[in-house]
Amino acid sequence: MSCPESVAVPRDVADPPMRLLLIEDDAEQARFALKALREAGHAVDHAADSREGLYLALSEPYALCIVDRMLPGMDGLGIVSALRAAGKTTPVIILSALGQVDDRVRGLRAGGDDYLVKPYALVELMARIDALLRRVHERGQTQTTLTVGDLRLDRLTRTVHRGERLIDLKPQEYRLLEYLMQHAGQVVTRTMLLEGVWDYHFDPQTNIIDVHVSRLRAKLEPQGSAPLIHTVRGAGYRLATA
Amino acid sequence: MTLRAGRGLALRLTLLNAAIVALAMLTIVIVMVLMTERAMREHLAESVAAEVDVLVADYAIDGIDGVVGFVQQRERYRSEGHGRSYRIEDASGRHLAGAWPAWPVGLVSDGGLIRLSAEGGTTATEWWVGGATLSDGSRVLVAFDDVELRDLMQYIHRAAAFTLAASLLLALGLGALIHRAALAPIATVRGVAEQIIDGDLSRRVPLRGSGDEFDALARTLNRMLDRISQLFEGLRNSTEAIAHDLRSPLARHRARLEQALLEAGRLGEDTDWLHTAIAEVDQVLSTFQSLLQLATVEAGGARAGFGEVDLAAIVNDAVSLYEADAAARGMSIAAEVSGACPLQGDRHLLFQAVVNLIDNALKYGRDDQTVTVQLRCANGIAELRVRNQGTGFADPERAFERLFRGDGTRQSPGHGMGLTLVRAIARLHDGEAMAVNCVDGAQVTIRLPAAQAG
């Protein structure tokens, strides 16, 4: 997640023009995605074929590209490879109907930053866009302390305090909290937690994450204290003071 | 099982074959022995008659003195093992020559033949006695014993017995060899059938290229198996096609519901039904996703993610992921994982397999009980056992079937593909998965080839 300090990120890539590019040939899916993204406050361009998509991605300073794998003309992975070959570091989320683990491996190897299996939930796409944008934005500046309200996580000592109270966490709970705090204020889906905290891509047959979150919640929020971890119905969780 | 069934028929055929050969040989030998004995008896009788004729002829030339001299000479040159005796008496019955003691009662002197037991009766030897009356009223008697005949017959009987025994052994031995060779293809067919029953539908009966009946049978069986495979594939493909084709409309449906949810939220309307609808669509999509994942893994096309992984770490991760869930159910997980267990595999798929096993064990285990997770890694084999305490499988044989639910009600959570996927993942790693019922619960074992040094 963290890069060496020396890697400088051009500020103009991540900063003001938060334009996104969606390369998707399915008109209806594109319509839904565009609508949801625009409603969420993003400026989005849409390319319906790979040539136009690659041209736009190479010439415009997008904050992030969303690329469908199955495109007429060129495999979506080809676009990603071409982008990387041209020295573009624009983060890319690959969309694919091929949901198998090895497809994911191929997608990430080609230079994708995240991989989302179709059909995806719009909330999942949005959460991942937010997470990826934040990740890119913070690239090269690893924070040693994460703070949300009166909750403080010290990465050097691996300790967590709420106010003055030291909270005793198991390693797993620590990593879960660290991930939530890194994405403070954002919706984090269960799949993102499984991938980000446990580092496994799999299909949990039960809501296994919920049990872990409720345990963490019990430790962070003793009776009477303000809630920190909020459940976002139909999506996941959000760590925030309000 | 395979060998025993094959040998049963081979044994029966061999014995039947030997019995037939033995019966035929016995008949031949008996007939031969009887005919030989008869011929030899006739020969002996003829010899006696011929000797009598010689004496009669000698009398005609040399008179009674000539006959007496002839007999004395004959008795002097006795041959070994072959007794002969003579008696010559005149018309009044006075003994003239020869060692035979007395004219036997019942022997007529006109060329007839009688058989007499030896004096003393200690041996079974018989004397074959013939006689003739000469023209002057004197009588000649010739007696040959049958020692030679008996010796020969004894010899022939022994030879016959030996021949019978030898042919019986030969019939048994050769019969066994021939039948085993002839029935070997049946064992092969059976072996292939067993492998197919075990789930490897791609197996076919090997052709021997001899074009015989077994090859014809193998060809027919293989065509039948091809047909079954086609039907099976067709069923699987249609399931997959349904899963695949319904995903897009369902995804659009879900997107519309999500849009409606956003708008309803903005307008402050009740959104419960939308959440329920989305959750149900998600459930269907998840089932389809599992079907498609299973299809990919079963097709063996998921090896791109293979690399050096530590199964022990994967098992530990899965256990730690599910400990909280177990505790929430009032259960516990006891993990016995010793050391590292390196092997070539796909860590995500292996994790999925372990998770499915633990999830299953928790789901069907009794409350307040323990789920045991054991990983042993030795001699190039990694063996993972997940055992629970509960009612066990309704039918362990069917535990790995697609969409099969042990409870038969289809009411429990999940989509009945958890264990199917476990087995597919085990096989993708050149391993196997087995389900058994224990005294108090169920156990699923997966066995994978691991790195030797582990």
XYZ file of C-alpha atoms in Angstrom:
696
model
C 0.000 0.000 0.000
C 2.882 2.352 0.735
C 5.598 3.332 -1.676
C 9.079 4.660 -0.937
C 9.160 8.349 -0.120
C 11.298 9.124 -3.155
C 8.559 8.322 -5.620
C 7.038 11.696 -6.248
C 3.543 11.871 -7.647
C 2.736 14.786 -9.911
C 0.166 16.705 -7.964
C -1.808 17.628 -11.043
C -2.677 13.981 -11.717
C -4.422 13.389 -8.456
C -5.631 16.877 -7.634
C -8.292 19.189 -9.098
C -9.565 17.633 -12.323
C -11.117 14.493 -10.790
C -12.241 13.240 -14.156
C -12.880 9.588 -14.646
C -12.956 7.606 -17.871
C -15.304 4.698 -18.383
C -14.504 2.398 -21.307
C -17.529 0.132 -21.662
C -19.296 -1.099 -24.802
C -22.531 -2.289 -23.179
C -24.742 0.790 -23.546
C -27.121 -0.030 -20.737
C -24.452 -0.959 -18.214
C -22.584 2.211 -19.151
C -25.730 4.271 -18.670
C -26.259 2.918 -15.139
C -22.646 3.384 -14.180
C -22.446 6.906 -15.622
C -25.618 7.950 -13.856
C -24.470 6.604 -10.511
C -20.974 8.071 -10.850
C -22.274 11.500 -11.823
C -24.767 11.441 -8.982
C -21.859 10.701 -6.679
C -20.207 13.884 -7.897
C -17.675 12.561 -10.377
C -17.046 14.011 -13.806
C -17.039 11.030 -16.158
C -16.181 10.597 -19.823
C -17.423 7.556 -21.658
C -15.811 5.664 -24.504
C -17.802 2.897 -26.143
C -14.925 1.230 -27.961
C -11.317 0.448 -27.294
C -9.735 2.788 -29.866
C -11.536 5.841 -28.587
C -10.915 4.698 -25.029
C -7.186 4.274 -25.517
C -6.946 7.625 -27.322
C -8.741 9.417 -24.489
C -6.796 7.642 -21.765
C -3.497 8.559 -23.413
C -4.334 12.192 -24.152
C -6.390 13.332 -21.163
C -5.208 13.557 -17.550
C -7.757 11.262 -15.973
C -7.723 10.587 -12.272
C -8.847 7.027 -12.884
C -9.938 4.707 -15.699
C -12.585 2.024 -15.542
C -11.968 -0.481 -18.327
C -14.197 -3.320 -19.413
C -12.224 -6.409 -20.400
C -14.492 -7.558 -23.165
C -14.382 -4.860 -25.779
C -14.867 -5.113 -29.520
C -11.543 -4.680 -31.260
C -9.138 -4.962 -28.373
C -9.040 -6.779 -25.067
C -9.378 -4.337 -22.193
C -6.109 -5.696 -20.847
C -4.488 -4.487 -24.086
C -5.545 -0.931 -23.258
C -4.046 -1.211 -19.782
C -0.790 -2.618 -21.161
C -0.636 0.155 -23.780
C -1.218 2.789 -21.092
C 1.540 1.378 -18.927
C 3.862 1.057 -21.899
C 3.311 4.737 -22.615
C 4.395 5.548 -19.054
C 0.923 6.442 -17.821
C 0.369 5.631 -14.144
C -3.350 6.440 -14.177
C -5.000 3.958 -11.809
C -7.186 1.441 -13.599
C -10.105 -0.630 -12.414
C -10.750 -3.582 -14.707
C -14.328 -4.774 -15.123
C -14.774 -8.323 -16.273
C -17.349 -11.022 -16.643
C -14.478 -13.426 -16.136
C -14.499 -13.689 -12.399
C -12.047 -16.464 -11.805
C -9.016 -15.998 -9.658
C -6.588 -16.521 -12.513
C -8.408 -13.922 -14.614
C -7.885 -11.542 -11.753
C -4.214 -12.470 -11.619
C -3.872 -11.785 -15.354
C -5.706 -8.501 -15.011
C -3.516 -7.268 -12.205
C -0.385 -8.497 -13.967
C -1.308 -6.457 -17.045
C -1.115 -3.349 -14.877
C -4.619 -3.019 -13.461
C -4.905 -1.629 -9.943
C -8.186 -3.282 -9.061
C -10.400 -5.882 -10.597
C -14.156 -5.965 -10.329
C -16.244 -8.888 -11.484
C -19.349 -8.253 -13.551
C -22.102 -8.083 -12.605
C -20.982 -5.711 -9.917
C -22.958 -3.634 -7.469
C -22.747 0.075 -8.168
C -21.931 0.688 -4.509
C -19.017 -1.707 -4.863
C -17.704 0.184 -7.893
C -18.044 3.543 -6.135
C -16.384 2.287 -2.970
C -13.482 0.940 -4.967
C -13.123 4.144 -6.978
C -12.996 6.155 -3.761
C -10.497 3.776 -2.184
C -8.253 3.773 -5.237
C -8.339 7.559 -5.596
C -7.440 7.960 -1.960
C -4.667 5.384 -2.280
C -3.157 7.209 -5.262
C -3.559 10.553 -3.523
C -1.692 9.328 -0.484
C 0.952 7.524 -2.454
C 4.396 8.269 -1.115
C 3.217 9.750 2.138
C 2.799 6.964 4.598
C 1.192 8.233 7.731
C 2.619 6.788 10.909
C -0.484 7.772 12.834
C -4.080 7.460 11.715
C -6.658 9.519 13.551
C -10.446 9.552 13.388
C -12.083 11.671 16.056
C -10.654 10.508 19.372
C -9.526 7.226 17.873
C -5.793 7.035 17.263
C -3.819 4.239 15.633
C -0.050 4.280 15.871
C 1.518 2.206 13.121
C 4.978 2.203 14.686
C 3.953 0.805 18.054
C 0.890 -0.928 16.615
C -1.260 0.457 19.402
C -4.752 1.895 19.331
C -6.140 4.467 21.737
C -9.608 5.852 22.063
C -9.139 9.038 23.988
C -6.802 8.020 26.778
C -7.923 4.417 26.863
C -5.620 1.835 25.304
C -7.609 -0.666 23.258
C -6.276 -4.188 23.218
C -6.706 -5.657 19.736
C -5.799 -8.982 18.221
C -3.600 -8.756 15.105
C -6.579 -9.461 12.879
C -8.682 -6.798 14.540
C -5.800 -4.357 14.284
C -5.499 -4.893 10.542
C -9.261 -4.551 10.114
C -9.273 -1.266 12.014
C -6.207 -0.020 10.128
C -7.979 -0.665 6.818
C -11.164 1.048 8.000
C -9.177 4.048 9.249
C -7.220 4.315 6.015
C -10.568 4.630 4.281
C -12.159 6.765 6.976
C -15.289 8.491 5.811
C -15.634 6.138 2.841
C -17.868 3.179 2.328
C -15.857 -0.043 2.520
C -17.559 -3.155 1.180
C -17.231 -6.604 2.693
C -15.387 -7.852 -0.367
C -12.911 -4.986 -0.047
C -12.305 -5.959 3.580
C -11.732 -9.595 2.675
C -9.287 -8.615 -0.030
C -7.625 -5.783 1.868
C -7.403 -7.275 5.349
C -7.248 -11.003 4.766
C -5.735 -10.809 1.297
C -7.835 -13.651 -0.091
C -10.235 -13.501 -2.997
C -13.007 -15.897 -2.201
C -16.711 -16.167 -1.792
C -17.652 -16.327 1.881
C -20.809 -18.340 2.183
C -21.811 -16.486 5.316
C -21.459 -12.891 6.417
C -18.217 -13.778 8.122
C -17.003 -10.171 8.077
C -19.958 -8.964 10.114
C -18.892 -11.045 13.098
C -15.419 -9.525 13.026
C -16.737 -6.008 12.650
C -19.160 -6.422 15.528
C -16.334 -7.704 17.746
C -14.180 -4.753 16.805
C -17.096 -2.450 17.362
C -17.639 -3.871 20.847
C -14.032 -3.077 21.726
C -14.013 0.395 20.187
C -17.381 1.515 21.351
C -17.973 0.626 24.966
C -21.395 1.552 26.267
C -22.123 5.229 26.163
C -19.390 6.180 23.717
C -20.116 7.613 20.309
C -20.393 5.069 17.476
C -17.458 4.961 15.076
C -18.163 2.058 12.748
C -21.377 2.604 10.847
C -23.153 -0.072 8.890
C -24.129 1.123 5.417
C -27.076 -0.935 4.460
C -26.685 -2.932 1.282
C -23.077 -1.841 0.924
C -20.728 -2.342 3.854
C -19.211 -0.222 6.584
C -17.984 3.280 7.095
C -15.674 4.461 9.846
C -16.418 8.045 10.802
C -17.159 10.208 13.785
C -20.639 10.867 12.533
C -13.088 -56.427 -5.742
C -12.032 -56.321 -9.349
C -9.714 -59.286 -9.161
C -12.008 -61.452 -7.115
C -14.911 -61.103 -9.476
C -12.656 -61.896 -12.424
C -11.163 -64.951 -10.770
C -14.497 -66.417 -9.808
C -15.564 -66.980 -13.380
C -12.055 -67.966 -14.494
C -11.923 -70.544 -11.698
C -15.294 -72.015 -12.588
C -14.415 -72.180 -16.273
C -11.042 -73.727 -15.492
C -12.561 -76.414 -13.278
C -15.259 -77.164 -15.817
C -12.662 -77.409 -18.539
C -10.477 -79.690 -16.443
C -13.455 -81.890 -15.592
C -14.329 -82.301 -19.268
C -10.741 -83.088 -20.221
C -10.441 -85.526 -17.326
C -13.676 -87.313 -18.285
C -12.555 -87.655 -21.895
C -9.124 -88.877 -20.897
C -10.630 -91.350 -18.409
C -12.877 -92.828 -21.093
C -10.017 -93.169 -23.553
C -7.694 -94.710 -20.974
C -10.316 -97.158 -19.707
C -11.153 -98.306 -23.223
C -7.475 -98.628 -24.068
C -6.663 -100.562 -20.909
C -9.618 -102.899 -21.376
C -8.755 -103.557 -25.000
C -5.093 -104.091 -24.196
C -5.951 -106.526 -21.435
C -8.302 -108.414 -23.703
C -5.729 -108.616 -26.458
C -3.091 -109.827 -24.036
C -5.407 -112.450 -22.585
C -6.219 -113.679 -26.062
C -2.511 -113.741 -26.807
C -1.836 -115.831 -23.681
C -4.675 -118.220 -24.508
C -3.386 -118.543 -28.064
C 0.134 -119.169 -26.767
C -1.144 -122.063 -24.610
C -3.159 -123.473 -27.518
C -0.176 -123.078 -29.852
C 2.110 -124.918 -27.403
C -0.442 -127.735 -27.191
C -0.527 -127.822 -30.988
C 3.310 -128.014 -31.060
C 3.219 -131.047 -28.728
C 0.510 -132.716 -30.806
C 2.508 -132.069 -33.969
C 5.690 -133.357 -32.332
C 3.889 -136.569 -31.345
C 2.890 -137.094 -34.936
C 6.554 -136.929 -35.954
C 8.540 -138.353 -33.036
C 5.996 -140.338 -31.099
C 5.429 -140.178 -27.358
C 9.151 -140.370 -26.543
C 9.770 -137.371 -28.736
C 7.108 -135.426 -26.871
C 8.540 -136.438 -23.498
C 12.016 -135.284 -24.584
C 10.643 -132.084 -25.960
C 8.840 -131.307 -22.721
C 11.906 -132.057 -20.588
C 13.938 -129.755 -22.768
C 11.272 -127.061 -22.537
C 11.160 -127.225 -18.745
C 14.945 -126.928 -18.522
C 14.991 -123.640 -20.387
C 12.622 -121.697 -18.250
C 12.484 -118.033 -18.955
C 12.605 -115.475 -16.131
C 9.346 -114.289 -14.713
C 7.392 -116.507 -16.956
C 6.370 -119.824 -15.579
C 5.370 -122.757 -17.787
C 4.625 -126.292 -16.834
C 3.764 -129.530 -18.649
C 2.357 -132.933 -17.945
C 2.316 -135.971 -20.106
C 0.501 -139.080 -19.030
C -0.405 -142.223 -20.837
C -3.885 -143.505 -21.471
C -4.019 -145.073 -18.024
C -3.126 -141.755 -16.382
C 0.473 -142.681 -15.518
C 2.811 -139.674 -15.353
C 5.381 -139.693 -18.122
C 6.975 -136.243 -17.997
C 6.504 -132.644 -16.868
C 6.263 -130.893 -13.532
C 2.503 -130.327 -13.441
C 1.298 -132.507 -10.571
C -2.066 -133.873 -11.680
C -4.556 -133.698 -14.459
C -6.948 -131.006 -13.275
C -10.585 -131.808 -12.914
C -12.602 -130.007 -15.548
C -9.901 -129.821 -18.153
C -11.173 -131.518 -21.224
C -8.457 -132.727 -23.527
C -9.835 -131.475 -26.776
C -8.260 -128.052 -26.992
C -10.264 -126.411 -24.200
C -8.698 -123.978 -21.746
C -9.157 -123.562 -18.016
C -7.656 -121.147 -15.528
C -6.433 -122.356 -12.187
C -5.208 -120.497 -9.162
C -1.686 -121.286 -8.116
C -1.274 -123.978 -5.508
C -1.138 -122.655 -2.016
C -3.039 -119.592 -3.108
C -0.403 -117.199 -1.691
C -0.186 -115.221 -4.879
C -2.886 -114.184 -7.179
C -1.082 -115.878 -10.015
C -3.264 -117.911 -12.309
C -2.274 -120.748 -14.547
C -3.745 -120.957 -17.987
C -4.042 -124.629 -18.728
C -4.755 -126.361 -22.024
C -4.600 -129.993 -22.961
C -4.968 -132.482 -25.778
C -5.493 -136.251 -26.135
C -3.058 -137.872 -28.449
C -4.103 -140.635 -30.835
C -2.736 -143.386 -28.540
C -4.958 -142.143 -25.706
C -2.166 -140.458 -23.768
C -2.699 -136.838 -22.804
C -0.543 -133.712 -22.872
C -1.065 -130.672 -20.654
C 0.428 -127.240 -21.111
C 0.202 -124.595 -18.369
C 1.434 -121.007 -18.662
C 1.228 -118.655 -15.701
C -0.063 -115.102 -16.166
C 2.694 -113.309 -14.202
C 3.890 -111.509 -17.279
C 0.375 -110.478 -18.159
C -0.235 -109.237 -14.656
C 3.030 -107.280 -14.573
C 2.245 -105.726 -17.880
C -1.299 -104.865 -16.847
C 0.009 -103.321 -13.653
C 2.416 -101.281 -15.715
C -0.333 -100.185 -18.063
C -2.573 -99.230 -15.159
C 0.190 -97.121 -13.701
C 0.833 -95.462 -17.035
C -2.891 -94.803 -17.429
C -3.112 -93.248 -13.974
C -0.075 -91.113 -14.679
C -1.493 -89.989 -18.015
C -4.778 -89.093 -16.357
C -3.111 -87.109 -13.597
C -0.799 -85.318 -16.002
C -3.598 -84.373 -18.362
C -5.722 -83.168 -15.466
C -2.922 -80.936 -14.210
C -2.268 -79.687 -17.707
C -5.955 -78.954 -18.241
C -6.108 -77.068 -14.943
C -2.940 -75.089 -15.540
C -3.452 -74.187 -19.150
C -7.137 -73.614 -18.537
C -6.369 -71.193 -15.741
C -3.883 -69.322 -17.917
C -6.186 -69.175 -20.907
C -9.190 -68.095 -18.913
C -7.317 -65.503 -16.991
C -5.970 -64.092 -20.239
C -9.405 -64.240 -21.805
C -11.062 -62.587 -18.825
C -8.409 -59.911 -18.286
C -10.321 -57.438 -20.488
C -13.310 -57.806 -18.159
C -11.154 -56.726 -15.227
C -10.000 -53.763 -17.330
C -13.581 -52.777 -18.133
C -14.471 -53.068 -14.483
C -11.523 -50.916 -13.434
C -12.546 -48.232 -15.893
C -16.136 -48.395 -14.669
C -14.967 -47.971 -11.073
C -12.941 -44.898 -12.026
C -15.963 -43.452 -13.786
C -18.083 -44.107 -10.707
C -15.431 -42.242 -8.720
C -16.135 -39.244 -10.912
C -13.646 -39.386 -13.760
C -16.064 -39.436 -16.651
C -13.292 -38.971 -19.177
C -11.993 -42.531 -18.720
C -12.406 -44.967 -21.629
C -11.834 -48.683 -22.052
C -8.495 -49.180 -23.833
C -8.704 -51.063 -27.154
C -6.257 -53.917 -27.614
C -6.286 -53.639 -31.370
C -7.045 -57.316 -31.812
C -10.500 -56.619 -33.200
C -11.938 -59.485 -31.169
C -15.190 -59.620 -29.228
C -13.685 -57.759 -26.298
C -12.529 -54.946 -28.541
C -16.006 -54.780 -30.018
C -17.455 -54.654 -26.513
C -14.936 -51.962 -25.518
C -15.878 -49.909 -28.557
C -19.568 -50.191 -27.734
C -18.950 -49.314 -24.091
C -16.830 -46.324 -25.109
C -19.554 -45.106 -27.432
C -22.039 -45.454 -24.610
C -19.698 -43.499 -22.304
C -19.266 -40.815 -24.971
C -23.012 -40.506 -25.142
C -23.329 -40.274 -21.358
C -20.570 -37.665 -21.289
C -22.374 -35.688 -23.955
C -25.585 -35.756 -21.960
C -23.720 -34.890 -18.800
C -21.837 -32.094 -20.536
C -25.073 -30.885 -22.067
C -26.669 -30.692 -18.650
C -23.653 -28.943 -17.203
C -23.374 -26.586 -20.145
C -27.012 -25.667 -19.969
C -26.674 -24.975 -16.244
C -23.675 -22.811 -16.991
C -25.345 -21.154 -19.944
C -28.351 -20.317 -17.786
C -26.073 -18.951 -15.085
C -24.108 -16.955 -17.628
C -27.017 -15.629 -19.658
C -29.118 -14.666 -16.678
C -26.320 -12.728 -15.078
C -26.533 -9.697 -17.340
C -30.290 -9.108 -17.052
C -30.038 -9.728 -13.315
C -27.192 -7.238 -13.083
C -29.264 -4.635 -14.930
C -32.183 -5.431 -12.667
C -29.920 -4.945 -9.672
C -28.634 -1.636 -11.058
C -32.202 -0.420 -11.509
C -32.997 -1.408 -7.948
C -29.901 0.449 -6.796
C -31.003 3.539 -8.728
C -34.436 3.262 -7.169
C -32.786 2.932 -3.780
C -30.791 6.129 -4.309
C -33.884 8.040 -5.372
C -36.079 6.598 -2.627
C -33.389 7.557 -0.135
C -33.389 11.096 -1.433
C -37.149 11.304 -1.189
C -37.117 9.761 2.285
C -39.295 6.847 1.224
C -39.364 3.387 2.737
C -36.467 1.398 1.268
C -36.846 -1.937 3.107
C -38.384 -3.742 0.185
C -35.619 -2.500 -2.114
C -32.952 -3.802 0.223
C -34.718 -7.163 0.397
C -35.035 -7.280 -3.385
C -31.348 -6.448 -3.842
C -30.322 -9.065 -1.279
C -32.339 -11.686 -3.128
C -30.867 -10.755 -6.484
C -27.446 -10.950 -4.857
C -28.238 -14.440 -3.595
C -29.115 -15.596 -7.134
C -26.037 -13.901 -8.584
C -23.873 -15.542 -5.939
C -25.273 -18.967 -6.846
C -24.578 -18.314 -10.520
C -21.105 -17.091 -9.699
C -20.420 -20.270 -7.735
C -21.672 -22.406 -10.632
C -19.391 -20.621 -13.054
C -16.429 -20.777 -10.714
C -17.047 -24.466 -10.220
C -17.192 -24.925 -13.985
C -13.838 -23.209 -14.451
C -12.165 -25.166 -11.690
C -13.631 -28.462 -12.912
C -12.487 -27.732 -16.436
C -8.977 -27.489 -14.999
C -8.520 -24.054 -16.522
C -7.715 -22.261 -13.315
C -4.029 -22.974 -12.929
C -2.805 -19.505 -13.842
C -2.806 -18.550 -10.172
C -0.596 -21.484 -9.185
C 2.521 -20.784 -7.243
C 4.418 -21.837 -4.154
C 2.002 -21.586 -1.234
C 2.042 -22.667 2.383
C -1.091 -24.646 3.109
C -0.430 -24.402 6.849
C -0.593 -20.601 6.675
C -3.752 -20.788 4.570
C -5.409 -23.149 7.059
C -4.381 -20.947 9.975
C -5.776 -17.877 8.207
C -9.056 -19.637 7.515
C -9.319 -20.833 11.102
C -8.651 -17.347 12.454
C -11.226 -15.929 10.048
C -13.872 -18.359 11.295
C -13.044 -18.465 15.014
C -15.231 -15.461 15.687
C -18.085 -16.965 13.694
C -17.759 -20.245 15.603
C -17.781 -18.405 18.917
C -20.902 -16.530 17.831
C -22.577 -19.915 17.264
C -21.425 -21.152 20.670
C -18.985 -23.510 18.989
C -15.221 -23.611 18.841
C -12.552 -24.577 16.341
C -9.663 -26.758 17.435
C -6.812 -26.445 14.974
C -3.943 -28.914 14.835
C -1.559 -27.521 12.271
C 2.055 -28.521 12.514
C 4.806 -26.594 10.757
C 4.852 -25.253 7.260
C 3.315 -27.197 4.420
C 4.635 -25.893 1.111
C 2.962 -26.994 -2.089
C 2.202 -25.800 -5.618
C -1.249 -24.306 -5.714
C -3.617 -21.393 -5.939
C -3.783 -19.775 -2.508
C -7.169 -18.163 -3.111
C -8.777 -21.375 -4.294
C -7.178 -23.387 -1.481
C -8.418 -20.799 0.986
C -11.878 -21.107 -0.565
C -11.737 -24.892 -0.101
C -10.675 -24.669 3.546
C -13.283 -22.000 4.218
C -16.004 -24.120 2.617
C -15.028 -27.098 4.788
C -15.017 -25.074 8.000
C -18.222 -23.277 7.052
C -19.912 -26.580 6.322
C -18.677 -28.152 9.544
C -19.966 -25.197 11.555
C -23.275 -25.062 9.712
C -24.109 -28.722 10.281
C -22.400 -29.167 13.647
C -24.251 -29.251 16.938
C -24.190 -26.200 19.154
C -21.608 -26.153 21.955
C -19.467 -28.595 20.012
C -16.023 -28.404 18.505
C -14.948 -28.413 14.889
C -11.541 -30.031 14.523
C -9.198 -28.897 11.766
C -6.126 -31.084 11.326
C -3.359 -30.556 8.825
C -0.658 -33.159 8.441
C 2.087 -32.729 5.954
C 4.523 -35.570 5.483
C 6.105 -37.679 2.772
C 4.944 -35.401 0.021
C 1.294 -35.563 1.028
C -0.706 -32.823 2.678
C -3.771 -34.148 4.434
C -6.394 -31.806 5.788
C -9.218 -33.166 7.922
C -12.172 -31.148 9.057
C -14.441 -32.955 11.490
C -17.525 -31.823 13.330
C -19.809 -33.264 15.942
C -23.310 -33.499 14.663
C -25.679 -35.725 12.781
C -23.219 -36.442 9.960
C -23.958 -36.696 6.277
C -27.292 -38.136 5.238
C -25.371 -39.875 2.474
C -21.559 -39.414 2.410
C -21.456 -40.890 -1.096
C -23.459 -37.966 -2.419
C -21.823 -35.252 -0.338
C -19.836 -33.922 -3.310
C -22.687 -33.803 -5.811
C -23.531 -30.487 -7.381
C -26.520 -28.763 -5.823
C -27.108 -31.738 -3.525
C -28.349 -30.885 -0.076
C -27.984 -33.479 2.621
C -31.118 -32.395 4.390
C -33.193 -32.746 1.243
C -35.198 -29.679 2.124
C -33.155 -27.020 0.299
C -33.974 -24.846 3.297
C -30.520 -24.446 4.783
C -28.390 -21.473 3.748
C -25.902 -21.901 0.927
C -26.341 -23.255 -2.537
C -25.192 -26.850 -2.248
C -21.951 -26.337 -4.116
C -19.557 -25.867 -1.211
C -18.253 -29.423 -1.095
C -18.496 -29.856 -4.859
C -16.135 -26.924 -5.185
C -13.877 -28.382 -2.466
C -13.487 -31.573 -4.456
C -12.995 -29.713 -7.732
C -10.266 -27.609 -6.104
C -8.623 -30.712 -4.617
C -8.617 -32.351 -8.044
C -7.278 -29.225 -9.696
C -4.316 -29.689 -7.357
C -4.036 -33.376 -8.355
C -5.560 -34.345 -5.038
C -8.780 -35.885 -3.839
C -11.526 -35.186 -1.329
C -13.349 -37.808 0.725
C -16.345 -37.630 3.038
C -17.159 -40.090 5.801
C -19.424 -40.245 8.786
C -17.693 -40.728 12.110
C -19.189 -42.084 15.305
C -20.294 -38.612 16.269
C -20.419 -36.367 13.230
C -18.900 -36.024 9.822
C -15.385 -35.742 8.483
C -14.152 -34.451 5.168
C -10.557 -35.110 4.172
C -8.649 -33.537 1.342
C -5.331 -34.991 0.311
C -2.975 -33.026 -1.906
C 0.497 -33.689 -3.210
C 2.899 -31.461 -1.282
C 6.557 -30.601 -1.581
C 8.711 -33.527 -0.428
C 10.853 -31.527 1.952
C 7.770 -30.494 3.939
